[in-house]
Each structure stands twice: as C-alpha cells, then as structure tokens.
Amino acid sequence: MLAIRLAKIFCTAAIGFDVALVAFGNLSDYWTNFGFVTEVLDMDDVPASSRIHWRAITAPLLDHASYILIIGTEIAVAALCLGGAVAMARQVWAKAPLFQSAKNKAVAGLTLGFLLYEGGFVAVGGEWFGMWQARDFDAVQSASARS
C-alpha cells in the first residue's frame, strides 16, 4: 500500500513539475510558441484544398487570448498537481480516508491537464483547426511532444 501511495505522489509531482517547466518556457520565451499557436489558429499550414478554412481565427487579439488561456491553464495544472503531491506526502502515513481527501488537488490538476491536452490540443487544435493536416509537420504530434 505504501508503494502505491508513493507512486501516486511521485507521478503527480513529476507531471506537475513538467507542466510547470512548460508554463515557465511559454512565459519566458513567449513569442516562440505564440507563433505556433498563431499558425494553428490561422490554419496557414492546412492545404488550400481543405474545406475547413472557414474555422480559422485571424484576429491577433484572439491569438494572444488563446495563448494566455493555455499558459494560465498550465500554471493551474502545475500548481494543483504540485500542491496535491505535497498534500498526499503529508498524509502518506495516515489512514485511508485522510490520504483519500489529500488527493483532491492532485485529481483536479490531473483532470485539468487531461482536459487541456485532450480537449484543447487534440480535439480543438487537432480536429477543429486541422493541425493534423499541416503540410510541413504534424502539429498535433508536436503539441503533444512539446507540452
């Protein structure tokens, strides 16, 4: 039982740390990934023959708002996962109900992270904005690998 608790703590902490680094990178090197977000929203790399170009967002203000929403979500995921890992670590020797309640932040962070990547990058970016159709690269794969 201790091994399972430790696995939950360390895996949650590792995810929180990774997402914290991603958020830090997006803040400290804003323009690099902003260009990527803009390309996806503008749908510049989607072949001209595709019939989904009407979905493109070409307003710079919305590009920035989208990117800031992504970064804000990453910060929330990192904070919840790291906070959840600390909360679980404090209750690692406690009885089951206390450890269970200590997982709440971690569960919220992991859920929000899943929603960002699956709902945001794969569903919205990949399917709605057609990242998978990109000429030069598979942006869905790039977004998953980078983030």
XYZ file of C-alpha atoms in Angstrom:
147
model
C 0.000 0.000 0.000
C 2.885 2.383 0.721
C 4.315 1.734 -2.748
C 1.022 2.726 -4.367
C 0.809 5.903 -2.298
C 4.395 6.805 -3.159
C 3.720 6.135 -6.842
C 0.731 8.496 -6.737
C 2.812 11.172 -5.015
C 5.847 10.956 -7.298
C 3.906 10.602 -10.558
C 1.706 13.571 -9.672
C 4.761 15.609 -8.681
C 6.541 14.691 -11.925
C 3.576 15.772 -14.038
C 3.275 18.995 -12.043
C 6.993 19.690 -12.469
C 6.865 19.023 -16.210
C 3.860 21.284 -16.752
C 5.482 23.964 -14.568
C 8.516 23.884 -16.861
C 6.271 24.111 -19.929
C 4.450 27.124 -18.456
C 7.762 28.735 -17.497
C 9.052 28.192 -21.030
C 5.915 29.707 -22.513
C 6.247 32.755 -20.250
C 9.994 33.249 -20.597
C 10.031 32.625 -24.370
C 6.536 33.867 -25.170
C 7.000 34.562 -28.856
C 8.321 31.138 -29.886
C 5.232 29.140 -29.005
C 2.962 32.109 -29.659
C 3.985 31.761 -33.301
C 2.976 28.115 -33.175
C -0.429 28.963 -31.656
C -0.966 31.679 -34.270
C -0.103 29.263 -37.073
C -2.607 26.736 -35.767
C -5.396 29.292 -35.315
C -4.691 30.935 -38.694
C -4.633 27.479 -40.291
C -1.795 28.622 -42.572
C -0.342 25.127 -42.977
C -3.655 23.437 -43.767
C -3.797 22.653 -47.501
C -5.752 25.159 -49.585
C -7.947 22.322 -50.851
C -9.289 21.694 -47.353
C -12.855 22.820 -46.774
C -12.350 23.813 -43.135
C -10.558 27.141 -43.597
C -13.696 28.987 -42.526
C -12.830 27.896 -38.966
C -9.619 29.951 -38.906
C -9.132 32.697 -36.341
C -7.055 35.542 -37.739
C -7.557 38.214 -35.075
C -4.258 38.835 -33.221
C -6.139 39.682 -30.017
C -7.787 36.248 -30.038
C -4.411 34.619 -30.731
C -2.994 36.260 -27.605
C -6.109 35.459 -25.560
C -5.906 31.800 -26.596
C -2.223 31.554 -25.741
C -2.711 33.296 -22.392
C -5.559 30.876 -21.617
C -3.255 27.948 -22.413
C -0.485 29.329 -20.186
C -2.931 30.104 -17.368
C -4.291 26.577 -17.546
C -0.757 25.156 -17.470
C 0.012 27.220 -14.365
C -3.168 25.956 -12.692
C -2.344 22.347 -13.610
C 1.179 22.686 -12.238
C 0.012 24.325 -9.008
C -2.735 21.780 -8.410
C -0.518 18.780 -9.178
C 2.411 20.008 -7.090
C 0.092 21.096 -4.273
C -1.658 17.746 -4.453
C 1.646 15.884 -4.304
C 2.632 17.842 -1.188
C -0.785 17.221 0.394
C -0.508 13.485 -0.281
C 3.070 13.382 1.003
C 1.910 14.939 4.272
C -0.665 12.162 4.644
C 1.445 9.275 3.345
C 1.340 7.505 6.745
C -2.259 8.476 7.548
C -5.310 6.261 7.467
C -7.014 5.780 4.109
C -9.739 8.466 4.464
C -7.155 11.186 5.170
C -4.955 10.138 2.271
C -8.018 9.929 0.019
C -9.029 13.506 0.821
C -5.435 14.661 0.310
C -5.719 13.545 -3.334
C -8.372 16.141 -4.218
C -5.957 18.792 -5.530
C -3.991 16.201 -7.465
C -7.133 14.804 -9.068
C -8.242 18.328 -10.011
C -4.820 19.089 -11.524
C -4.607 15.840 -13.450
C -8.154 16.292 -14.738
C -7.481 19.868 -15.834
C -4.250 18.755 -17.507
C -6.041 15.992 -19.379
C -8.737 18.431 -20.487
C -6.098 20.892 -21.736
C -4.219 18.304 -23.770
C -7.059 16.095 -24.976
C -9.784 18.719 -25.160
C -7.650 21.698 -26.118
C -4.763 20.416 -28.188
C -6.089 17.184 -29.678
C -9.795 17.999 -30.110
C -9.794 21.757 -30.701
C -6.328 22.175 -32.218
C -6.118 18.857 -33.999
C -9.656 18.340 -35.184
C -11.289 21.782 -35.273
C -8.298 23.714 -36.609
C -6.962 20.775 -38.626
C -3.453 20.615 -37.153
C -3.217 17.047 -38.409
C -3.461 18.351 -41.985
C -0.463 20.674 -41.639
C 1.800 20.497 -44.700
C 5.197 20.782 -43.050
C 4.624 18.909 -39.823
C 2.038 17.099 -37.784
C 1.272 19.843 -35.295
C -0.804 17.525 -33.089
C 2.264 15.354 -32.585
C 4.418 18.438 -31.996
C 1.992 19.898 -29.452
C 1.806 16.599 -27.588
C 5.562 16.134 -27.558
C 6.391 19.725 -26.614
C 3.806 20.195 -23.927
